[in-house]
Amino acid sequence: MKALQDTISFIKEKYVLLLLFSIPFILAFLIPIFASTPTYLSMGAVFIRTGSIPDINYFDMAITLFAYLISLFIIADTIVNINIIIKTRRTRTKITQEILGGMGKYAVNLFLIYVFLSLLIFTLQLLTYLLPAQSILFPILVFAVTMPFLFFPPAMVIDDLKVWKAINTSINILFKRPMEVTAWLLIGFFFLLLSEIVLFILPYPFGPYFVLFFNSLILLPFLIVFQTNIYMEKYPLAK
């Protein structure tokens, strides 16, 4: 699979740079936790405790919202910057110039998309909260509403597409590259499952934070690079 080979090659060549640009992921996941919000760590990600929502006051709600917005922007900016690193490898442009331009040009759009998806997921979480099958139904619904946006970041950064065009291109890639998308999902699921096993082996609170660091510095960067390389297979001469 060419996209996977390109991903491994890129990581070998740019791992130190990729690691440095992935450090903000750690901050993004830690902000909601240390902001005294009703959140918890699971599989290296931060989730809202739905049952705690009725007990929080307006001040805590505002702090929670602010923390999540800051976290989402950091995540969006980091994903954009990693995509820019991949783009600059092909176009041979200067990374510093691309990043400064990308923060305003791409990160805000990706941030708004993530805010929209977060609100949608939160709504689904509330709607399914009291249902007996929530543990099965909720992940399926989240998968259904997020997959169309899987290739939105590379479509926006690599091809400089507008929001709606980037979404449409992302959906097209899902149907044109089903084997690569399936491989991406399986690899992500395997390592998340592996990290969850480690979570139960390591004593609390080391387990959750180890998984968070692993996902932030290794798994997420790998999946982002793999995702972008799948997208770039639309260009036969892409290297």
PDB file of C-alpha atoms in Angstrom:
ATOM      1  CA  MET A   1       0.000   0.000   0.000  1.00  0.00           C
ATOM      2  CA  LYS A   2       1.705   3.141  -1.271  1.00  0.00           C
ATOM      3  CA  ALA A   3       0.106   5.522   1.239  1.00  0.00           C
ATOM      4  CA  LEU A   4       1.369   3.446   4.170  1.00  0.00           C
ATOM      5  CA  GLN A   5       4.851   3.179   2.651  1.00  0.00           C
ATOM      6  CA  ASP A   6       4.930   6.945   2.111  1.00  0.00           C
ATOM      7  CA  THR A   7       3.802   7.470   5.698  1.00  0.00           C
ATOM      8  CA  ILE A   8       6.582   5.310   7.137  1.00  0.00           C
ATOM      9  CA  SER A   9       9.129   6.996   4.875  1.00  0.00           C
ATOM     10  CA  PHE A  10       7.947  10.468   5.884  1.00  0.00           C
ATOM     11  CA  ILE A  11       8.007   9.662   9.608  1.00  0.00           C
ATOM     12  CA  LYS A  12      11.541   8.260   9.352  1.00  0.00           C
ATOM     13  CA  GLU A  13      12.687  11.412   7.591  1.00  0.00           C
ATOM     14  CA  LYS A  14      10.793  14.010   9.632  1.00  0.00           C
ATOM     15  CA  TYR A  15      10.148  12.299  12.965  1.00  0.00           C
ATOM     16  CA  VAL A  16      11.893  14.891  15.167  1.00  0.00           C
ATOM     17  CA  LEU A  17      10.043  17.741  13.470  1.00  0.00           C
ATOM     18  CA  LEU A  18       6.792  15.793  13.599  1.00  0.00           C
ATOM     19  CA  LEU A  19       7.312  15.103  17.300  1.00  0.00           C
ATOM     20  CA  LEU A  20       7.889  18.786  18.050  1.00  0.00           C
ATOM     21  CA  PHE A  21       4.763  19.802  16.172  1.00  0.00           C
ATOM     22  CA  SER A  22       2.733  17.113  17.976  1.00  0.00           C
ATOM     23  CA  ILE A  23       3.535  18.343  21.508  1.00  0.00           C
ATOM     24  CA  PRO A  24       0.569  20.796  21.467  1.00  0.00           C
ATOM     25  CA  PHE A  25      -1.745  17.762  21.354  1.00  0.00           C
ATOM     26  CA  ILE A  26      -0.733  17.031  24.953  1.00  0.00           C
ATOM     27  CA  LEU A  27      -1.622  20.561  26.040  1.00  0.00           C
ATOM     28  CA  ALA A  28      -4.901  20.396  24.145  1.00  0.00           C
ATOM     29  CA  PHE A  29      -6.008  17.252  25.993  1.00  0.00           C
ATOM     30  CA  LEU A  30      -4.764  18.442  29.393  1.00  0.00           C
ATOM     31  CA  ILE A  31      -6.478  21.865  29.348  1.00  0.00           C
ATOM     32  CA  PRO A  32     -10.046  20.547  29.888  1.00  0.00           C
ATOM     33  CA  ILE A  33      -8.817  18.246  32.651  1.00  0.00           C
ATOM     34  CA  PHE A  34      -6.981  20.911  34.661  1.00  0.00           C
ATOM     35  CA  ALA A  35      -9.748  23.456  34.114  1.00  0.00           C
ATOM     36  CA  SER A  36     -11.917  21.655  36.707  1.00  0.00           C
ATOM     37  CA  THR A  37     -14.389  20.586  34.082  1.00  0.00           C
ATOM     38  CA  PRO A  38     -16.678  17.513  34.290  1.00  0.00           C
ATOM     39  CA  THR A  39     -14.363  15.458  32.082  1.00  0.00           C
ATOM     40  CA  TYR A  40     -12.567  12.139  32.194  1.00  0.00           C
ATOM     41  CA  LEU A  41      -9.755  10.424  30.326  1.00  0.00           C
ATOM     42  CA  SER A  42     -10.527   7.327  28.262  1.00  0.00           C
ATOM     43  CA  MET A  43      -8.371   5.754  25.534  1.00  0.00           C
ATOM     44  CA  GLY A  44      -6.192   8.846  25.581  1.00  0.00           C
ATOM     45  CA  ALA A  45      -9.030  11.277  24.835  1.00  0.00           C
ATOM     46  CA  VAL A  46     -11.099  13.659  26.972  1.00  0.00           C
ATOM     47  CA  PHE A  47     -14.857  13.168  27.322  1.00  0.00           C
ATOM     48  CA  ILE A  48     -17.630  15.040  29.159  1.00  0.00           C
ATOM     49  CA  ARG A  49     -19.393  13.267  32.024  1.00  0.00           C
ATOM     50  CA  THR A  50     -22.981  13.566  30.843  1.00  0.00           C
ATOM     51  CA  GLY A  51     -24.411  12.744  34.255  1.00  0.00           C
ATOM     52  CA  SER A  52     -22.501  15.653  35.835  1.00  0.00           C
ATOM     53  CA  ILE A  53     -23.934  18.313  33.535  1.00  0.00           C
ATOM     54  CA  PRO A  54     -27.078  19.074  35.631  1.00  0.00           C
ATOM     55  CA  ASP A  55     -24.871  19.679  38.695  1.00  0.00           C
ATOM     56  CA  ILE A  56     -22.561  22.336  37.209  1.00  0.00           C
ATOM     57  CA  ASN A  57     -23.317  26.045  37.576  1.00  0.00           C
ATOM     58  CA  TYR A  58     -23.059  28.748  34.900  1.00  0.00           C
ATOM     59  CA  PHE A  59     -19.505  29.690  35.892  1.00  0.00           C
ATOM     60  CA  ASP A  60     -18.283  26.101  35.631  1.00  0.00           C
ATOM     61  CA  MET A  61     -20.164  25.765  32.357  1.00  0.00           C
ATOM     62  CA  ALA A  62     -18.405  28.849  30.987  1.00  0.00           C
ATOM     63  CA  ILE A  63     -15.010  27.513  32.118  1.00  0.00           C
ATOM     64  CA  THR A  64     -15.767  24.165  30.500  1.00  0.00           C
ATOM     65  CA  LEU A  65     -16.796  25.813  27.234  1.00  0.00           C
ATOM     66  CA  PHE A  66     -13.733  28.075  27.189  1.00  0.00           C
ATOM     67  CA  ALA A  67     -11.383  25.170  27.939  1.00  0.00           C
ATOM     68  CA  TYR A  68     -12.874  23.056  25.158  1.00  0.00           C
ATOM     69  CA  LEU A  69     -12.685  25.904  22.653  1.00  0.00           C
ATOM     70  CA  ILE A  70      -9.008  26.514  23.438  1.00  0.00           C
ATOM     71  CA  SER A  71      -8.365  22.771  23.242  1.00  0.00           C
ATOM     72  CA  LEU A  72     -10.140  22.454  19.892  1.00  0.00           C
ATOM     73  CA  PHE A  73      -8.217  25.368  18.404  1.00  0.00           C
ATOM     74  CA  ILE A  74      -4.880  23.886  19.492  1.00  0.00           C
ATOM     75  CA  ILE A  75      -5.870  20.534  17.958  1.00  0.00           C
ATOM     76  CA  ALA A  76      -6.992  22.217  14.729  1.00  0.00           C
ATOM     77  CA  ASP A  77      -3.826  24.296  14.485  1.00  0.00           C
ATOM     78  CA  THR A  78      -1.603  21.283  15.171  1.00  0.00           C
ATOM     79  CA  ILE A  79      -3.324  19.168  12.506  1.00  0.00           C
ATOM     80  CA  VAL A  80      -2.985  22.027  10.012  1.00  0.00           C
ATOM     81  CA  ASN A  81       0.714  22.425  10.795  1.00  0.00           C
ATOM     82  CA  ILE A  82       1.401  18.703  10.357  1.00  0.00           C
ATOM     83  CA  ASN A  83      -0.375  18.814   6.996  1.00  0.00           C
ATOM     84  CA  ILE A  84       1.711  21.843   6.054  1.00  0.00           C
ATOM     85  CA  ILE A  85       4.905  19.912   6.852  1.00  0.00           C
ATOM     86  CA  ILE A  86       3.770  17.204   4.431  1.00  0.00           C
ATOM     87  CA  LYS A  87       2.815  19.820   1.829  1.00  0.00           C
ATOM     88  CA  THR A  88       6.152  21.618   2.079  1.00  0.00           C
ATOM     89  CA  ARG A  89       8.008  18.354   1.521  1.00  0.00           C
ATOM     90  CA  ARG A  90       6.392  18.170  -1.911  1.00  0.00           C
ATOM     91  CA  THR A  91       6.333  21.860  -2.874  1.00  0.00           C
ATOM     92  CA  ARG A  92       9.688  22.763  -1.248  1.00  0.00           C
ATOM     93  CA  THR A  93       8.327  25.915   0.344  1.00  0.00           C
ATOM     94  CA  LYS A  94       9.567  27.295   3.650  1.00  0.00           C
ATOM     95  CA  ILE A  95       7.776  25.813   6.655  1.00  0.00           C
ATOM     96  CA  THR A  96       7.846  29.007   8.719  1.00  0.00           C
ATOM     97  CA  GLN A  97       6.065  31.017   6.031  1.00  0.00           C
ATOM     98  CA  GLU A  98       3.496  28.273   5.459  1.00  0.00           C
ATOM     99  CA  ILE A  99       2.718  27.914   9.179  1.00  0.00           C
ATOM    100  CA  LEU A 100       2.224  31.644   9.727  1.00  0.00           C
ATOM    101  CA  GLY A 101      -0.130  31.785   6.768  1.00  0.00           C
ATOM    102  CA  GLY A 102      -1.839  28.520   7.637  1.00  0.00           C
ATOM    103  CA  MET A 103      -2.773  29.530  11.180  1.00  0.00           C
ATOM    104  CA  GLY A 104      -5.116  32.205   9.887  1.00  0.00           C
ATOM    105  CA  LYS A 105      -6.080  30.628   6.603  1.00  0.00           C
ATOM    106  CA  TYR A 106      -6.732  27.011   7.568  1.00  0.00           C
ATOM    107  CA  ALA A 107      -6.740  26.609  11.351  1.00  0.00           C
ATOM    108  CA  VAL A 108      -9.783  28.832  11.920  1.00  0.00           C
ATOM    109  CA  ASN A 109     -11.858  26.945   9.340  1.00  0.00           C
ATOM    110  CA  LEU A 110     -10.832  23.577  10.787  1.00  0.00           C
ATOM    111  CA  PHE A 111     -11.536  24.891  14.297  1.00  0.00           C
ATOM    112  CA  LEU A 112     -15.072  25.913  13.272  1.00  0.00           C
ATOM    113  CA  ILE A 113     -15.661  22.491  11.728  1.00  0.00           C
ATOM    114  CA  TYR A 114     -14.504  20.829  14.963  1.00  0.00           C
ATOM    115  CA  VAL A 115     -16.759  23.093  17.024  1.00  0.00           C
ATOM    116  CA  PHE A 116     -19.693  22.087  14.821  1.00  0.00           C
ATOM    117  CA  LEU A 117     -18.832  18.379  15.133  1.00  0.00           C
ATOM    118  CA  SER A 118     -18.329  18.685  18.907  1.00  0.00           C
ATOM    119  CA  LEU A 119     -21.759  20.282  19.325  1.00  0.00           C
ATOM    120  CA  LEU A 120     -23.296  17.613  17.123  1.00  0.00           C
ATOM    121  CA  ILE A 121     -21.617  14.810  19.082  1.00  0.00           C
ATOM    122  CA  PHE A 122     -22.640  16.410  22.381  1.00  0.00           C
ATOM    123  CA  THR A 123     -26.236  16.590  21.151  1.00  0.00           C
ATOM    124  CA  LEU A 124     -26.149  12.924  20.171  1.00  0.00           C
ATOM    125  CA  GLN A 125     -24.696  12.103  23.577  1.00  0.00           C
ATOM    126  CA  LEU A 126     -27.602  13.837  25.299  1.00  0.00           C
ATOM    127  CA  LEU A 127     -30.222  12.308  22.995  1.00  0.00           C
ATOM    128  CA  THR A 128     -28.951   8.779  23.614  1.00  0.00           C
ATOM    129  CA  TYR A 129     -28.100   9.230  27.301  1.00  0.00           C
ATOM    130  CA  LEU A 130     -31.080   7.343  28.731  1.00  0.00           C
ATOM    131  CA  LEU A 131     -31.315   4.734  25.995  1.00  0.00           C
ATOM    132  CA  PRO A 132     -30.381   1.147  27.014  1.00  0.00           C
ATOM    133  CA  ALA A 133     -28.340   0.720  23.837  1.00  0.00           C
ATOM    134  CA  GLN A 134     -26.395   3.987  24.188  1.00  0.00           C
ATOM    135  CA  SER A 135     -23.050   2.224  24.474  1.00  0.00           C
ATOM    136  CA  ILE A 136     -23.614   0.747  20.997  1.00  0.00           C
ATOM    137  CA  LEU A 137     -25.771   3.406  19.321  1.00  0.00           C
ATOM    138  CA  PHE A 138     -23.732   6.454  20.324  1.00  0.00           C
ATOM    139  CA  PRO A 139     -20.388   5.269  18.808  1.00  0.00           C
ATOM    140  CA  ILE A 140     -22.189   4.298  15.588  1.00  0.00           C
ATOM    141  CA  LEU A 141     -23.785   7.747  15.311  1.00  0.00           C
ATOM    142  CA  VAL A 142     -20.473   9.490  16.065  1.00  0.00           C
ATOM    143  CA  PHE A 143     -18.775   7.398  13.384  1.00  0.00           C
ATOM    144  CA  ALA A 144     -21.498   8.280  10.865  1.00  0.00           C
ATOM    145  CA  VAL A 145     -21.339  12.046  11.418  1.00  0.00           C
ATOM    146  CA  THR A 146     -17.536  12.348  11.610  1.00  0.00           C
ATOM    147  CA  MET A 147     -16.388  10.138   8.724  1.00  0.00           C
ATOM    148  CA  PRO A 148     -17.472  12.582   5.971  1.00  0.00           C
ATOM    149  CA  PHE A 149     -14.961  15.058   7.454  1.00  0.00           C
ATOM    150  CA  LEU A 150     -12.051  12.596   7.632  1.00  0.00           C
ATOM    151  CA  PHE A 151     -10.142  14.107   4.713  1.00  0.00           C
ATOM    152  CA  PHE A 152     -11.284  17.678   5.276  1.00  0.00           C
ATOM    153  CA  PRO A 153      -7.904  18.868   6.701  1.00  0.00           C
ATOM    154  CA  PRO A 154      -5.721  17.652   3.792  1.00  0.00           C
ATOM    155  CA  ALA A 155      -8.319  18.783   1.234  1.00  0.00           C
ATOM    156  CA  MET A 156      -8.222  22.257   2.731  1.00  0.00           C
ATOM    157  CA  VAL A 157      -4.453  22.488   3.293  1.00  0.00           C
ATOM    158  CA  ILE A 158      -3.041  20.542   0.350  1.00  0.00           C
ATOM    159  CA  ASP A 159      -5.440  21.843  -2.308  1.00  0.00           C
ATOM    160  CA  ASP A 160      -6.482  25.115  -0.655  1.00  0.00           C
ATOM    161  CA  LEU A 161     -10.167  24.226  -1.064  1.00  0.00           C
ATOM    162  CA  LYS A 162     -13.047  26.185   0.419  1.00  0.00           C
ATOM    163  CA  VAL A 163     -15.057  24.597   3.234  1.00  0.00           C
ATOM    164  CA  TRP A 164     -17.906  23.041   1.225  1.00  0.00           C
ATOM    165  CA  LYS A 165     -15.618  21.913  -1.579  1.00  0.00           C
ATOM    166  CA  ALA A 166     -13.247  20.352   0.975  1.00  0.00           C
ATOM    167  CA  ILE A 167     -16.130  18.446   2.589  1.00  0.00           C
ATOM    168  CA  ASN A 168     -17.322  17.213  -0.794  1.00  0.00           C
ATOM    169  CA  THR A 169     -13.784  16.128  -1.723  1.00  0.00           C
ATOM    170  CA  SER A 170     -13.420  14.345   1.615  1.00  0.00           C
ATOM    171  CA  ILE A 171     -16.583  12.348   0.977  1.00  0.00           C
ATOM    172  CA  ASN A 172     -15.384  11.455  -2.529  1.00  0.00           C
ATOM    173  CA  ILE A 173     -12.072  10.139  -1.166  1.00  0.00           C
ATOM    174  CA  LEU A 174     -13.970   7.846   1.214  1.00  0.00           C
ATOM    175  CA  PHE A 175     -15.600   6.104  -1.749  1.00  0.00           C
ATOM    176  CA  LYS A 176     -12.575   6.198  -4.038  1.00  0.00           C
ATOM    177  CA  ARG A 177     -10.101   4.793  -1.479  1.00  0.00           C
ATOM    178  CA  PRO A 178     -12.120   2.256   0.566  1.00  0.00           C
ATOM    179  CA  MET A 179      -9.189  -0.131   1.123  1.00  0.00           C
ATOM    180  CA  GLU A 180      -6.886   2.618   2.375  1.00  0.00           C
ATOM    181  CA  VAL A 181      -9.626   4.086   4.591  1.00  0.00           C
ATOM    182  CA  THR A 182     -10.339   0.639   6.045  1.00  0.00           C
ATOM    183  CA  ALA A 183      -6.618   0.142   6.719  1.00  0.00           C
ATOM    184  CA  TRP A 184      -6.508   3.550   8.439  1.00  0.00           C
ATOM    185  CA  LEU A 185      -9.462   2.619  10.646  1.00  0.00           C
ATOM    186  CA  LEU A 186      -8.096  -0.823  11.520  1.00  0.00           C
ATOM    187  CA  ILE A 187      -4.641   0.489  12.413  1.00  0.00           C
ATOM    188  CA  GLY A 188      -6.156   3.225  14.558  1.00  0.00           C
ATOM    189  CA  PHE A 189      -8.492   0.767  16.284  1.00  0.00           C
ATOM    190  CA  PHE A 190      -5.674  -1.724  16.900  1.00  0.00           C
ATOM    191  CA  PHE A 191      -3.414   0.807  18.601  1.00  0.00           C
ATOM    192  CA  LEU A 192      -6.276   2.310  20.594  1.00  0.00           C
ATOM    193  CA  LEU A 193      -7.133  -1.197  21.795  1.00  0.00           C
ATOM    194  CA  LEU A 194      -3.474  -1.820  22.609  1.00  0.00           C
ATOM    195  CA  SER A 195      -3.240   1.432  24.556  1.00  0.00           C
ATOM    196  CA  GLU A 196      -6.422   0.525  26.439  1.00  0.00           C
ATOM    197  CA  ILE A 197      -4.805  -2.768  27.507  1.00  0.00           C
ATOM    198  CA  VAL A 198      -1.797  -0.810  28.769  1.00  0.00           C
ATOM    199  CA  LEU A 199      -4.227   1.486  30.584  1.00  0.00           C
ATOM    200  CA  PHE A 200      -5.500  -1.444  32.665  1.00  0.00           C
ATOM    201  CA  ILE A 201      -1.996  -2.789  33.306  1.00  0.00           C
ATOM    202  CA  LEU A 202      -0.449   0.438  34.584  1.00  0.00           C
ATOM    203  CA  PRO A 203      -1.565   1.720  38.005  1.00  0.00           C
ATOM    204  CA  TYR A 204      -3.776   4.803  38.265  1.00  0.00           C
ATOM    205  CA  PRO A 205      -3.159   7.645  37.484  1.00  0.00           C
ATOM    206  CA  PHE A 206      -0.153   6.667  35.333  1.00  0.00           C
ATOM    207  CA  GLY A 207      -2.167   4.551  32.888  1.00  0.00           C
ATOM    208  CA  PRO A 208      -4.501   7.271  31.525  1.00  0.00           C
ATOM    209  CA  TYR A 209      -1.687   9.794  31.169  1.00  0.00           C
ATOM    210  CA  PHE A 210       0.630   7.291  29.510  1.00  0.00           C
ATOM    211  CA  VAL A 211      -2.101   6.569  26.964  1.00  0.00           C
ATOM    212  CA  LEU A 212      -2.674  10.298  26.457  1.00  0.00           C
ATOM    213  CA  PHE A 213       1.052  10.875  25.782  1.00  0.00           C
ATOM    214  CA  PHE A 214       1.240   7.848  23.492  1.00  0.00           C
ATOM    215  CA  ASN A 215      -1.763   8.958  21.481  1.00  0.00           C
ATOM    216  CA  SER A 216      -0.598  12.579  21.321  1.00  0.00           C
ATOM    217  CA  LEU A 217       3.001  11.964  20.280  1.00  0.00           C
ATOM    218  CA  ILE A 218       2.807   8.716  18.327  1.00  0.00           C
ATOM    219  CA  LEU A 219      -0.644   7.512  17.297  1.00  0.00           C
ATOM    220  CA  LEU A 220      -2.289  10.800  16.294  1.00  0.00           C
ATOM    221  CA  PRO A 221       0.702  12.084  14.268  1.00  0.00           C
ATOM    222  CA  PHE A 222       0.956   8.712  12.505  1.00  0.00           C
ATOM    223  CA  LEU A 223      -2.753   8.656  11.650  1.00  0.00           C
ATOM    224  CA  ILE A 224      -2.677  12.264  10.426  1.00  0.00           C
ATOM    225  CA  VAL A 225       0.316  11.594   8.158  1.00  0.00           C
ATOM    226  CA  PHE A 226      -1.277   8.358   6.902  1.00  0.00           C
ATOM    227  CA  GLN A 227      -4.556  10.170   6.313  1.00  0.00           C
ATOM    228  CA  THR A 228      -2.871  12.907   4.284  1.00  0.00           C
ATOM    229  CA  ASN A 229      -0.880  10.397   2.238  1.00  0.00           C
ATOM    230  CA  ILE A 230      -4.099   8.531   1.407  1.00  0.00           C
ATOM    231  CA  TYR A 231      -5.517  11.838   0.202  1.00  0.00           C
ATOM    232  CA  MET A 232      -2.417  12.577  -1.878  1.00  0.00           C
ATOM    233  CA  GLU A 233      -2.774   9.325  -3.781  1.00  0.00           C
ATOM    234  CA  LYS A 234      -5.147  11.282  -6.000  1.00  0.00           C
ATOM    235  CA  TYR A 235      -1.922  12.713  -7.452  1.00  0.00           C
ATOM    236  CA  PRO A 236      -0.113   9.877  -9.294  1.00  0.00           C
ATOM    237  CA  LEU A 237       3.239  11.694  -9.134  1.00  0.00           C
ATOM    238  CA  ALA A 238       2.973  12.756  -5.479  1.00  0.00           C
ATOM    239  CA  LYS A 239       6.055  11.845  -3.419  1.00  0.00           C
TER     240      LYS A 239
END
